[in-house]
XYZ file of C-alpha atoms in Angstrom:
718
model
C 18.027 -49.357 70.516
C 15.538 -48.752 73.247
C 17.581 -49.341 76.340
C 14.569 -49.467 78.642
C 13.137 -52.473 76.731
C 16.511 -54.318 76.707
C 16.988 -54.212 80.338
C 15.368 -54.895 83.767
C 14.608 -51.863 85.862
C 17.544 -52.199 88.007
C 19.916 -52.641 85.157
C 18.430 -49.597 83.285
C 19.110 -47.576 86.439
C 22.834 -48.790 86.402
C 22.990 -47.901 82.756
C 21.488 -44.270 82.985
C 23.002 -43.358 86.307
C 26.087 -41.841 84.887
C 27.132 -38.960 87.154
C 28.793 -39.323 90.575
C 29.667 -42.328 92.500
C 27.525 -45.554 91.740
C 27.810 -48.882 93.766
C 26.303 -51.783 91.883
C 25.910 -54.838 94.102
C 25.470 -57.448 91.270
C 24.518 -60.901 92.383
C 25.549 -64.078 90.773
C 24.152 -64.418 87.200
C 22.387 -61.192 87.421
C 23.592 -59.629 84.157
C 26.423 -57.440 85.395
C 28.375 -57.843 82.173
C 25.314 -56.798 80.248
C 24.821 -53.813 82.354
C 28.649 -52.655 81.974
C 28.373 -53.092 78.174
C 25.138 -51.220 77.812
C 26.399 -48.473 80.296
C 29.460 -47.954 77.928
C 27.185 -47.802 74.884
C 24.754 -45.361 76.591
C 27.729 -42.907 77.487
C 28.835 -43.024 73.866
C 25.653 -43.103 71.867
C 23.183 -41.190 74.256
C 25.538 -38.844 76.158
C 27.918 -38.335 73.369
C 30.953 -39.098 75.563
C 34.399 -39.528 73.526
C 35.280 -43.193 73.874
C 38.685 -42.385 74.879
C 37.326 -40.707 77.967
C 36.014 -43.872 79.240
C 38.051 -46.336 81.351
C 36.717 -49.843 81.871
C 38.580 -52.274 84.081
C 37.684 -56.107 83.780
C 38.662 -59.087 85.657
C 40.143 -61.118 82.929
C 41.446 -60.534 79.485
C 38.838 -62.762 78.236
C 36.126 -60.574 79.729
C 37.690 -57.399 78.101
C 37.613 -59.339 74.676
C 33.972 -60.180 75.208
C 33.127 -56.552 76.204
C 34.749 -55.254 73.134
C 33.173 -57.640 70.794
C 29.810 -57.133 72.021
C 30.224 -53.395 71.967
C 31.023 -53.616 68.219
C 28.481 -56.288 67.266
C 25.574 -54.912 69.100
C 26.248 -51.307 69.059
C 28.507 -50.743 66.051
C 31.141 -49.063 68.641
C 34.671 -49.480 67.478
C 36.808 -50.539 70.515
C 39.958 -48.878 68.950
C 39.793 -45.840 71.162
C 38.424 -47.353 74.395
C 40.502 -48.170 77.382
C 39.258 -51.685 78.237
C 41.349 -54.304 79.866
C 42.547 -55.891 83.295
C 44.205 -53.807 85.978
C 47.514 -55.364 84.936
C 47.129 -54.711 81.266
C 46.112 -50.991 81.650
C 48.778 -50.454 84.045
C 51.442 -51.972 81.816
C 50.171 -49.527 79.070
C 50.452 -46.594 81.307
C 54.042 -47.593 82.479
C 55.236 -47.850 78.991
C 53.897 -44.508 78.072
C 55.223 -42.754 81.120
C 58.799 -44.205 81.054
C 60.501 -40.968 81.417
C 59.063 -40.575 84.911
C 60.029 -43.912 86.107
C 63.131 -45.941 87.157
C 62.947 -48.357 84.207
C 62.483 -48.037 80.500
C 59.544 -48.995 78.401
C 61.012 -52.342 77.120
C 60.668 -53.807 80.502
C 60.044 -57.667 80.803
C 57.209 -58.787 82.817
C 58.343 -61.840 85.022
C 55.750 -64.569 85.658
C 55.719 -66.969 88.601
C 58.310 -69.414 87.155
C 60.700 -66.443 86.450
C 60.166 -65.237 90.137
C 60.929 -68.643 91.355
C 64.228 -68.633 89.357
C 65.136 -65.338 90.776
C 64.438 -66.308 94.257
C 66.810 -69.290 94.082
C 69.560 -66.859 93.025
C 68.736 -64.366 95.744
C 68.682 -67.197 98.416
C 72.072 -68.523 97.082
C 73.682 -65.077 97.188
C 72.384 -64.261 100.627
C 73.006 -67.889 101.987
C 69.449 -68.259 103.322
C 68.055 -71.646 104.131
C 64.784 -72.291 102.163
C 63.655 -74.743 104.828
C 63.686 -71.859 107.435
C 62.326 -69.306 105.052
C 60.117 -71.090 102.453
C 60.364 -69.118 99.240
C 56.640 -69.535 98.408
C 55.603 -67.971 101.749
C 58.318 -65.167 101.445
C 57.004 -64.419 97.856
C 53.513 -64.288 99.375
C 54.640 -61.538 102.004
C 56.566 -59.680 99.660
C 53.561 -59.549 97.265
C 51.353 -58.303 100.087
C 54.056 -55.469 100.683
C 53.711 -54.462 97.261
C 49.887 -54.591 97.138
C 50.156 -52.274 100.158
C 52.627 -49.995 98.336
C 55.477 -50.600 100.578
C 58.893 -50.501 98.989
C 61.996 -51.913 100.624
C 62.986 -48.519 101.667
C 59.755 -48.305 103.627
C 59.801 -51.818 104.912
C 60.395 -51.076 108.588
C 58.036 -48.229 108.704
C 55.209 -50.833 108.563
C 56.811 -54.046 109.826
C 58.190 -54.939 113.321
C 62.027 -55.449 113.698
C 62.866 -58.977 114.489
C 64.977 -61.947 112.962
C 62.176 -62.965 110.588
C 61.220 -59.590 109.241
C 64.944 -58.597 108.770
C 65.521 -61.620 106.593
C 62.430 -61.035 104.673
C 63.638 -57.376 104.033
C 67.058 -58.647 102.916
C 65.333 -60.952 100.359
C 62.881 -58.333 99.217
C 65.572 -55.794 98.620
C 67.714 -58.267 96.879
C 64.814 -59.374 94.692
C 63.995 -55.908 93.710
C 67.544 -55.032 92.951
C 67.762 -58.098 90.635
C 64.473 -56.923 88.805
C 65.927 -53.499 88.360
C 69.209 -54.673 86.855
C 67.258 -56.898 84.467
C 64.716 -54.086 83.517
C 61.967 -56.388 84.720
C 58.688 -56.122 86.720
C 56.509 -58.796 88.216
C 52.817 -58.553 88.271
C 52.557 -56.758 91.511
C 55.123 -54.212 90.429
C 52.728 -53.218 87.577
C 50.186 -52.228 90.070
C 52.622 -50.705 92.744
C 54.455 -48.482 90.338
C 51.397 -47.084 88.754
C 49.839 -46.221 92.067
C 53.127 -44.675 93.200
C 53.463 -42.801 89.807
C 49.903 -41.247 90.272
C 50.496 -40.432 93.933
C 53.920 -38.774 93.559
C 53.503 -37.000 90.105
C 50.662 -34.680 90.172
C 51.015 -33.757 86.599
C 50.664 -37.264 85.342
C 47.782 -37.946 87.832
C 45.749 -34.819 86.467
C 46.481 -36.043 82.904
C 44.727 -39.292 83.549
C 42.092 -37.810 85.803
C 41.130 -35.548 82.847
C 41.413 -38.300 80.379
C 39.321 -40.803 82.126
C 36.201 -38.903 83.016
C 34.075 -41.861 83.361
C 35.540 -44.868 85.163
C 33.826 -48.313 85.688
C 35.384 -51.254 87.656
C 34.124 -54.807 87.281
C 34.571 -57.303 90.319
C 35.387 -54.453 92.705
C 35.236 -56.952 95.623
C 38.591 -58.515 94.261
C 40.615 -55.295 94.240
C 43.494 -54.915 96.432
C 44.810 -51.407 98.109
C 47.138 -50.750 95.201
C 44.068 -51.082 92.782
C 41.912 -49.109 95.056
C 44.483 -46.389 95.212
C 45.133 -46.118 91.456
C 41.263 -45.721 90.817
C 40.846 -43.369 93.785
C 43.592 -41.104 92.621
C 42.015 -40.832 89.188
C 38.293 -40.631 90.162
C 38.251 -38.819 93.574
C 37.801 -35.316 92.114
C 35.247 -35.850 89.317
C 33.721 -38.771 91.344
C 32.203 -40.344 88.068
C 32.949 -43.896 89.140
C 30.857 -46.917 88.948
C 31.964 -50.087 90.598
C 30.319 -53.437 90.081
C 30.843 -56.251 92.297
C 29.455 -58.859 94.855
C 30.874 -59.151 98.336
C 29.296 -62.561 98.562
C 31.836 -63.670 95.783
C 34.919 -62.119 97.412
C 37.236 -65.197 97.300
C 40.779 -63.795 96.606
C 42.090 -62.451 99.757
C 44.905 -64.822 99.725
C 46.372 -63.017 96.859
C 45.747 -59.594 98.413
C 42.296 -58.702 97.585
C 40.461 -56.640 100.288
C 36.677 -57.043 100.732
C 36.815 -53.763 102.735
C 37.024 -51.916 99.319
C 33.380 -52.754 98.388
C 32.115 -52.862 101.968
C 33.449 -49.355 102.673
C 32.748 -47.739 99.265
C 29.908 -45.526 100.686
C 32.455 -44.177 103.107
C 34.959 -43.443 100.490
C 32.890 -41.346 98.122
C 30.119 -38.807 98.685
C 26.398 -39.240 97.985
C 26.809 -42.737 96.432
C 23.938 -44.374 94.572
C 23.574 -47.911 95.589
C 21.837 -50.246 93.028
C 21.160 -53.990 93.744
C 21.051 -56.434 90.837
C 19.358 -59.477 92.567
C 17.368 -61.075 89.626
C 19.415 -64.064 88.520
C 19.098 -65.396 84.804
C 21.119 -68.552 85.374
C 19.842 -70.766 88.073
C 16.417 -72.274 89.194
C 14.844 -71.008 92.448
C 15.676 -74.059 94.461
C 19.489 -73.621 93.885
C 19.214 -69.814 94.756
C 17.175 -70.632 97.870
C 20.008 -72.869 98.959
C 22.813 -70.573 98.277
C 20.757 -67.624 100.074
C 20.312 -69.699 103.062
C 23.989 -70.351 103.312
C 25.384 -66.965 102.683
C 23.096 -65.153 105.193
C 25.334 -66.800 107.701
C 28.032 -64.338 106.675
C 28.540 -60.967 108.618
C 30.869 -59.179 106.104
C 28.285 -58.305 103.397
C 25.806 -56.137 101.930
C 22.185 -57.631 102.304
C 20.838 -58.910 99.141
C 18.658 -61.967 98.073
C 18.918 -63.597 94.815
C 15.691 -64.375 93.054
C 14.576 -65.700 89.651
C 11.615 -66.618 87.333
C 13.388 -70.023 86.478
C 11.598 -72.764 88.019
C 12.639 -76.385 88.325
C 11.855 -79.509 90.327
C 15.615 -79.988 90.930
C 17.229 -79.376 94.095
C 20.866 -79.324 94.985
C 21.467 -82.986 95.913
C 23.547 -84.296 98.732
C 25.766 -87.507 97.931
C 27.501 -89.373 100.570
C 30.169 -91.802 99.366
C 32.725 -94.254 101.147
C 35.995 -92.508 99.859
C 37.568 -90.358 97.201
C 37.843 -93.236 94.689
C 34.020 -94.024 95.041
C 33.370 -90.189 94.667
C 35.330 -90.101 91.278
C 33.381 -93.354 90.041
C 30.069 -91.922 91.032
C 30.716 -88.556 89.264
C 32.099 -90.550 86.220
C 28.900 -92.729 86.080
C 26.636 -89.592 86.245
C 28.628 -87.896 83.475
C 28.504 -91.074 81.271
C 24.768 -91.390 81.800
C 24.343 -87.591 80.695
C 26.583 -88.538 77.549
C 24.149 -91.497 76.697
C 21.323 -88.861 76.803
C 23.111 -86.824 74.242
C 24.404 -84.019 76.620
C 27.740 -82.462 75.942
C 30.831 -83.052 78.230
C 31.521 -79.346 78.171
C 28.293 -78.848 80.019
C 29.941 -80.415 83.097
C 32.293 -79.200 85.629
C 33.937 -80.692 88.690
C 34.734 -78.274 91.476
C 37.038 -78.873 94.229
C 38.779 -76.809 96.893
C 42.383 -77.964 96.288
C 44.247 -78.931 92.977
C 45.560 -82.127 94.619
C 41.808 -83.385 94.572
C 41.905 -83.698 90.695
C 44.335 -86.530 90.644
C 41.757 -89.442 91.405
C 39.357 -87.930 88.846
C 42.172 -87.692 86.155
C 42.703 -91.365 86.790
C 39.280 -92.517 86.818
C 38.332 -90.593 83.681
C 41.290 -91.770 81.852
C 40.404 -95.444 82.499
C 36.850 -94.830 81.343
C 37.829 -92.850 78.321
C 35.983 -89.668 79.342
C 37.758 -86.445 78.010
C 38.588 -83.856 80.529
C 40.368 -80.465 80.686
C 42.046 -79.320 83.727
C 41.634 -75.456 84.168
C 44.555 -74.163 86.161
C 47.100 -76.757 85.283
C 50.334 -75.943 83.271
C 49.428 -72.820 81.456
C 50.214 -73.158 77.873
C 52.790 -70.392 77.716
C 54.569 -72.008 80.717
C 55.495 -75.185 78.692
C 59.205 -75.672 78.215
C 59.288 -75.520 74.312
C 56.922 -72.458 74.381
C 59.000 -70.707 77.047
C 62.214 -71.416 75.129
C 60.979 -69.605 71.939
C 59.530 -66.830 74.199
C 62.935 -66.299 75.697
C 64.215 -65.531 72.237
C 61.639 -62.908 71.697
C 61.999 -61.406 75.282
C 65.787 -60.886 74.670
C 65.207 -59.047 71.433
C 63.003 -56.633 73.218
C 64.947 -56.290 76.454
C 68.593 -57.080 76.108
C 68.786 -56.578 79.864
C 66.684 -59.607 80.690
C 69.267 -62.096 82.140
C 66.758 -64.797 82.952
C 65.754 -65.049 79.214
C 69.303 -64.706 78.038
C 70.450 -67.611 80.230
C 67.496 -69.732 78.923
C 68.411 -69.404 75.225
C 72.284 -69.618 75.531
C 72.233 -73.376 75.182
C 68.833 -74.101 73.506
C 68.980 -75.877 71.253
C 72.165 -77.421 72.495
C 75.355 -75.650 71.315
C 77.800 -77.204 73.643
C 77.768 -74.375 76.185
C 77.927 -75.596 79.819
C 78.097 -74.117 83.252
C 81.765 -73.231 83.035
C 81.151 -71.286 79.775
C 78.183 -69.534 81.317
C 80.275 -68.515 84.403
C 83.015 -67.012 81.973
C 80.376 -64.966 80.142
C 78.968 -63.820 83.527
C 82.511 -62.757 84.794
C 83.063 -60.902 81.439
C 79.837 -59.144 81.747
C 80.324 -58.112 85.221
C 83.947 -56.710 84.448
C 82.659 -54.544 81.753
C 79.265 -53.667 83.103
C 77.598 -55.331 79.964
C 74.168 -56.745 79.519
C 74.124 -60.473 78.779
C 73.194 -59.445 75.176
C 76.153 -57.157 74.851
C 78.480 -59.632 76.492
C 77.951 -62.239 73.926
C 78.414 -59.777 71.181
C 81.821 -58.819 72.300
C 85.048 -60.642 72.068
C 85.604 -62.613 75.194
C 89.221 -63.251 76.137
C 88.000 -65.975 78.746
C 86.504 -68.187 76.071
C 88.294 -70.999 74.144
C 87.912 -71.066 70.344
C 85.167 -73.744 70.189
C 83.261 -71.824 72.888
C 83.610 -68.387 71.265
C 82.669 -69.823 67.940
C 79.404 -71.081 69.375
C 78.747 -67.785 71.049
C 79.607 -65.706 68.002
C 77.202 -67.687 65.959
C 74.367 -67.114 68.462
C 75.336 -63.468 68.796
C 75.052 -62.880 65.053
C 71.627 -64.531 64.820
C 70.349 -62.405 67.730
C 71.715 -59.123 66.192
C 70.073 -59.932 62.986
C 66.686 -60.759 64.518
C 66.774 -57.558 66.816
C 66.805 -55.576 63.726
C 64.077 -57.753 62.253
C 62.025 -57.371 65.264
C 61.549 -53.648 64.458
C 60.406 -54.420 60.867
C 58.923 -57.874 60.425
C 55.604 -58.955 61.669
C 55.680 -60.900 64.817
C 54.552 -64.107 63.161
C 57.206 -63.963 60.449
C 59.951 -63.163 62.993
C 58.801 -66.037 65.173
C 58.685 -68.532 62.354
C 62.093 -67.483 61.314
C 63.536 -68.332 64.741
C 61.785 -71.594 64.899
C 62.800 -72.545 61.387
C 66.610 -71.633 62.076
C 66.963 -74.064 64.839
C 64.492 -76.751 63.382
C 62.538 -76.727 66.586
C 59.514 -78.512 64.910
C 61.699 -81.096 62.954
C 63.727 -81.963 66.062
C 60.779 -82.789 68.100
C 58.946 -84.645 65.372
C 61.806 -87.073 64.725
C 62.108 -87.983 68.410
C 60.728 -91.276 69.566
C 59.478 -89.706 72.808
C 55.652 -89.169 72.519
C 56.195 -86.105 74.653
C 58.343 -84.595 72.092
C 55.437 -85.047 69.441
C 53.158 -83.164 71.799
C 55.821 -80.402 72.076
C 56.049 -80.072 68.212
C 52.259 -79.478 68.291
C 52.561 -76.936 70.949
C 55.015 -74.935 68.887
C 52.638 -75.048 65.959
C 49.906 -73.924 68.266
C 52.064 -71.149 69.389
C 52.338 -69.887 65.864
C 48.523 -70.039 65.630
C 48.094 -67.970 68.888
C 50.542 -65.279 67.304
C 48.318 -65.214 64.302
C 45.103 -64.897 66.264
C 46.528 -62.086 68.353
C 47.949 -60.039 65.376
C 44.432 -60.281 63.727
C 42.569 -59.191 66.835
C 45.206 -56.463 67.540
C 44.874 -55.078 64.069
C 41.042 -55.017 64.273
C 41.097 -53.293 67.618
C 43.899 -50.506 66.734
C 44.054 -50.390 62.914
C 47.784 -51.122 63.325
C 50.160 -54.079 62.996
C 51.460 -55.187 66.357
C 55.154 -54.919 67.189
C 56.773 -57.645 69.200
C 56.370 -55.962 72.559
C 52.649 -55.829 72.269
C 52.539 -59.615 71.764
C 54.929 -60.340 74.666
C 52.714 -57.957 76.976
C 49.692 -59.876 76.121
C 51.324 -63.320 76.701
C 52.735 -62.092 80.062
C 49.322 -61.169 81.333
C 47.405 -64.393 80.365
C 45.800 -66.045 83.387
C 44.150 -69.524 83.938
C 40.691 -68.024 83.310
C 41.806 -66.503 79.950
C 42.664 -70.030 78.970
C 39.440 -71.876 79.416
C 38.135 -73.224 76.213
C 34.441 -73.498 77.009
C 33.646 -75.024 73.733
C 36.101 -78.001 73.914
C 34.225 -81.379 74.268
C 35.492 -82.185 77.686
C 34.639 -82.212 81.305
C 36.118 -79.205 83.110
C 38.062 -79.769 86.285
C 38.970 -76.683 88.328
C 39.149 -75.299 91.839
C 36.252 -73.103 92.990
C 38.498 -70.237 92.834
C 38.842 -70.765 89.130
C 35.078 -71.206 88.593
C 34.081 -67.584 89.430
C 32.506 -65.946 86.301
C 31.764 -69.276 84.546
C 28.502 -71.178 84.194
C 27.788 -74.897 83.536
C 24.607 -76.948 83.205
C 25.719 -79.705 85.594
C 27.906 -78.870 88.609
C 29.737 -81.462 90.742
C 30.995 -80.035 94.021
C 33.283 -82.530 95.435
C 35.030 -83.042 98.783
C 32.497 -80.834 100.730
C 34.043 -81.957 104.029
C 35.371 -80.125 107.102
C 39.249 -79.724 106.530
C 38.760 -79.237 102.884
C 35.866 -76.998 102.846
C 36.214 -74.950 104.948
C 40.015 -75.713 104.591
C 42.023 -76.572 107.876
C 44.020 -73.533 107.622
C 41.129 -71.143 107.238
C 39.085 -71.708 110.218
C 41.389 -69.692 112.630
C 39.355 -66.487 112.059
C 35.790 -65.592 111.423
C 37.120 -63.544 108.325
C 38.771 -66.561 106.721
C 35.873 -68.856 107.503
C 33.487 -66.359 105.807
C 35.554 -66.499 102.647
C 35.517 -70.303 102.735
C 31.612 -70.157 102.971
C 31.628 -67.685 100.011
C 33.553 -70.279 98.015
C 30.715 -72.833 98.361
C 28.152 -70.054 97.589
C 30.142 -69.363 94.375
C 30.375 -73.140 93.388
C 26.509 -73.625 93.930
C 25.651 -70.428 91.688
C 27.576 -71.665 88.797
C 24.762 -74.211 88.073
C 21.860 -74.058 85.622
C 20.473 -77.487 85.707
C 21.809 -79.718 88.413
C 23.994 -79.477 91.592
C 25.521 -82.476 93.312
C 27.291 -81.842 96.667
C 29.604 -84.828 97.280
C 31.390 -85.874 100.613
C 32.933 -89.050 101.699
C 33.178 -91.053 105.050
C 36.863 -91.522 104.551
C 39.590 -89.837 102.675
C 43.369 -90.576 102.379
C 45.743 -87.701 103.404
C 49.440 -88.646 102.758
C 49.776 -92.154 103.792
C 46.902 -92.171 106.223
C 43.211 -92.879 105.826
C 41.112 -90.644 108.021
C 37.392 -90.398 108.836
C 35.856 -87.465 107.220
C 33.025 -85.145 108.431
C 30.599 -83.317 106.364
C 31.396 -79.712 105.893
C 29.873 -77.511 108.510
C 28.500 -75.379 105.714
C 26.225 -78.122 104.693
C 24.591 -77.846 108.064
C 23.732 -74.209 107.456
C 21.678 -74.899 104.385
C 18.097 -75.089 105.162
C 17.110 -78.865 104.739
C 14.037 -77.800 102.774
C 16.208 -76.694 99.997
C 18.355 -79.958 99.748
C 17.634 -83.440 98.274
C 19.057 -86.392 100.032
C 18.423 -90.057 100.353
C 15.970 -90.911 103.033
C 18.477 -93.022 105.053
C 21.273 -90.500 104.846
C 22.365 -89.662 108.299
C 22.958 -85.966 108.180
C 21.932 -84.637 111.593
C 23.855 -82.198 113.873
C 22.988 -79.328 116.062
C 22.979 -75.941 114.161
C 24.855 -72.868 115.163
C 24.054 -69.296 114.092
C 27.526 -68.300 115.166
C 29.092 -70.272 112.206
C 31.037 -72.498 114.579
C 31.024 -76.203 114.052
C 29.112 -78.075 116.840
C 31.304 -79.364 119.425
C 30.180 -83.032 119.042
C 31.287 -82.800 115.585
C 34.750 -81.282 115.856
C 36.876 -80.079 118.804
C 36.773 -76.177 119.127
C 40.118 -76.093 120.814
C 42.036 -77.358 117.789
C 44.714 -74.917 116.870
C 46.085 -74.047 113.374
C 49.365 -72.572 112.758
C 50.729 -70.610 109.654
C 54.016 -69.404 108.703
C 54.600 -65.775 109.727
C 52.091 -66.080 112.514
C 52.844 -64.315 115.740
C 52.903 -66.456 118.927
C 53.869 -66.305 122.519
C 55.680 -68.838 124.739
C 55.676 -68.909 128.454
C 59.532 -69.156 128.529
C 60.870 -67.639 125.476
C 58.289 -64.799 124.983
C 57.065 -63.431 121.592
C 58.145 -65.112 118.409
C 57.221 -65.568 114.644
C 56.616 -69.052 113.054
C 59.160 -69.806 110.283
C 57.941 -73.365 109.632
C 55.147 -75.681 110.267
C 55.069 -79.473 110.001
C 51.833 -81.155 110.734
C 48.644 -79.629 112.196
C 46.802 -78.708 115.382
C 48.370 -78.931 118.894
C 50.828 -81.585 117.553
C 52.212 -79.420 114.910
C 56.036 -79.124 114.980
C 56.838 -75.453 114.803
C 60.189 -73.622 114.118
C 59.890 -70.352 115.687
C 62.227 -67.200 115.588
C 61.905 -65.509 118.903
C 62.339 -61.750 119.560
C 65.374 -62.482 121.811
C 67.234 -63.980 118.734
C 66.779 -67.523 119.533
C 65.607 -70.128 117.014
C 63.735 -73.097 118.446
C 61.621 -76.008 117.520
C 58.528 -76.405 119.601
C 55.306 -78.360 119.625
C 52.121 -76.496 118.980
C 50.420 -77.219 122.363
C 53.269 -75.103 124.226
C 52.414 -71.736 122.410
C 49.593 -69.442 121.952
C 48.650 -67.292 118.998
C 49.010 -63.602 119.836
C-alpha cells in the first residue's frame, strides 16, 4: 500500500514521524483513528518493528476492537501480539502478570460503581458516619482524586490539610481500602494507581516494560489524569518514542480526574517535540465548523487550531426557541417523524443534553408518539440485577475472597437464608479467619439443621463449579449454573412483564459470552478462561455499549457523545444554568470546559444541527424563566440560522463573562469540599449544600472544630 496516496499530508507526517516525541493535535473528525492505525501498520510493515514492541492506548474498548479489526482487514496484521486497549485494560493485564510484586494476587475482583456504593454503606456503618454530613458520592469523588494523584491513605496528610472534614475523609478512605484489600479487590482507580506505583517503585519491572514497549501511542491524551501521565512517562521518558494524539478543545472530563495540562504541557515534558496539527475535518460542512470555531476561540486553555473542510452545505446550525421543555420535546419528535417520512433512519438522529435528568420528557414524548429510542448511559446491561446475580456466581469461583459477590449469591435464588443466618456465617468466618467461600464449605456449629443443609447444598455446587471453571469453556460453565437454578424458566413463568425481560437479558448474557469467546480466540489463538471474561465485563463503559446500528434515536449526555457522529444532531437545553451548568461558572477553568462541551456537541453533526432553548423550564416544583446560554452569544451570528422575529440580542463580552443585564455577576455557587471564610468563625470546609447562590443553606465544618449551618450570603470562598 502506498501510504502517501491514502493520507493527507499532515496525516502522512504523523504516520512516518516515528522516532522521538510527537504531539498530534487532532481536531474533531480529522481522521485521528485512521492516523493511529496507519502509523501502527507503518511501524510493523515498513520499519519491521515487532508487534509486541508497540503499545497503543485507546479511549474505549470499542475503539481498541475497531483498531485491531482494521489492522487485520486492511493490512493483514494479526492483533494477537499487539498491546492495544484502554488504560484500565492494559493496567489490569500488567497487574495480573506482576502479582509477585504486589500486595494482592492475580485473581483480584474489579469492583464497579455499584460494588463501591455497597462497600461505602458498610464503611459508614462501621465508622458511624452520617451520610448527610459526608455525602458518599462526594467522598467517593474525593477519594478517586486522591488515587488519581497517587496518594495512598498513608500519604494522605502529606497532601491534605488537617481539619475535621479531611480527617473524616481519611478514615473513610483507609477503611475502604482495608475492605478492598481483605476482599482481594480493586476499583477502577486502583488499576491505574497500583500500576503507576509499581513502575515508580520497582526499577526492574519498569525497565522491563520500557524495553518491551519501544513505541508508545496514546489516543485522547487530553483525557488522561496524573496517574495515566505517570505510567506513560515512566515507560517512555528514556527512549522518548512517544506519540500522543488528542484535542484540548475536546477536553471535557476534568470531573473524573482528567487534566488538560497533560496535553497543554507536553512540549515542556519532553525534548524536541514534533507538533503536527490535523485540522482538515471529514465529517461536518463548513458552516458547522465556522460556528464551532467562532465559539471555541473564546477559550484560553488551548493550542491554536482552526478546523476546515472541503464539504459544503447551505445548512447552518439553527437556533430554535421554544416555550418550555415539553414543547422542546414535541418539536424534536416532529422533526424526527418528518425525517422518518422521508425515509431517513432513526439511528441517524441524536439528542444531546447536559444532564441525564433532561431525558425524561423526551422518553415520555417518544413513547406516546411510538418513536423508538435508546438511552446511552442508562442502566448498563451488566448492571441489571439478573445479570449481576449470575456474574456474582462467576466472580466467587475466581476470587473466593470476594465478600460482596458471596453475599449476593447466598440467597439467590431463594434458599431460606435470611439476615440471621448470614450473621452466623459472618461470625464463623471471623472466628476462624476464613473467606466466605471457605466459611460455607466448613461445618458451622452456629447453624440449625435446615440452615446447614441449605448452605451445604450451595457449597457443594460452588466447589464443583470451581473445579469446572478451570477446565470448561466459559459459556458451558455459565449455562450449567443458569440451568442448575432454572433462572430462565423462573422468570419466563412469572406474570410480571419485567421478569420476561429478565429472562431475555439472561439469554443475551449467554450470547455476549459466546461473542467474547469467539473474539478472544481470534485475537490470541487460545480459549479464554473465566477470569479473562470477567475482566472484560468489569471494564465495559457506556460508550462500549452504544449500538450505532440499532434503529432508534439515541439520547445521551454531551459527555457520552465524544467520539461519535450522527447525521442529525439536536442539542437541547442550551440555556444558562444548564449549559454552562450553574455549578460550573465559578472559575474560568470550569467555564471553558462547559464551552468545550457545546463545541463537542456541534462537531458531532454531518447534515443538520438544531440548538434548542426554552423561555421557561421546570426545576423541582417551580417553573423558572430561562435565559439563552451565554455561549450562543459567542457564536458569530453570520454562522447561525434563526427566525427573523427571534429576539436574540445581548451585549457581547470577549472575557467570556455573561453580560450584567442578562444575569447577576455577584451570584455565588457553592460545592461540597469548598473552602470558605466567615467573619466570626474563620476558615471552614463545606460539608453539605442545599439550594444555590446567596440563599444556599450550607453545613460547614470550621477549623475550630465547630459545625454550623449558615446561609451563603454570610461566607466568602477562599
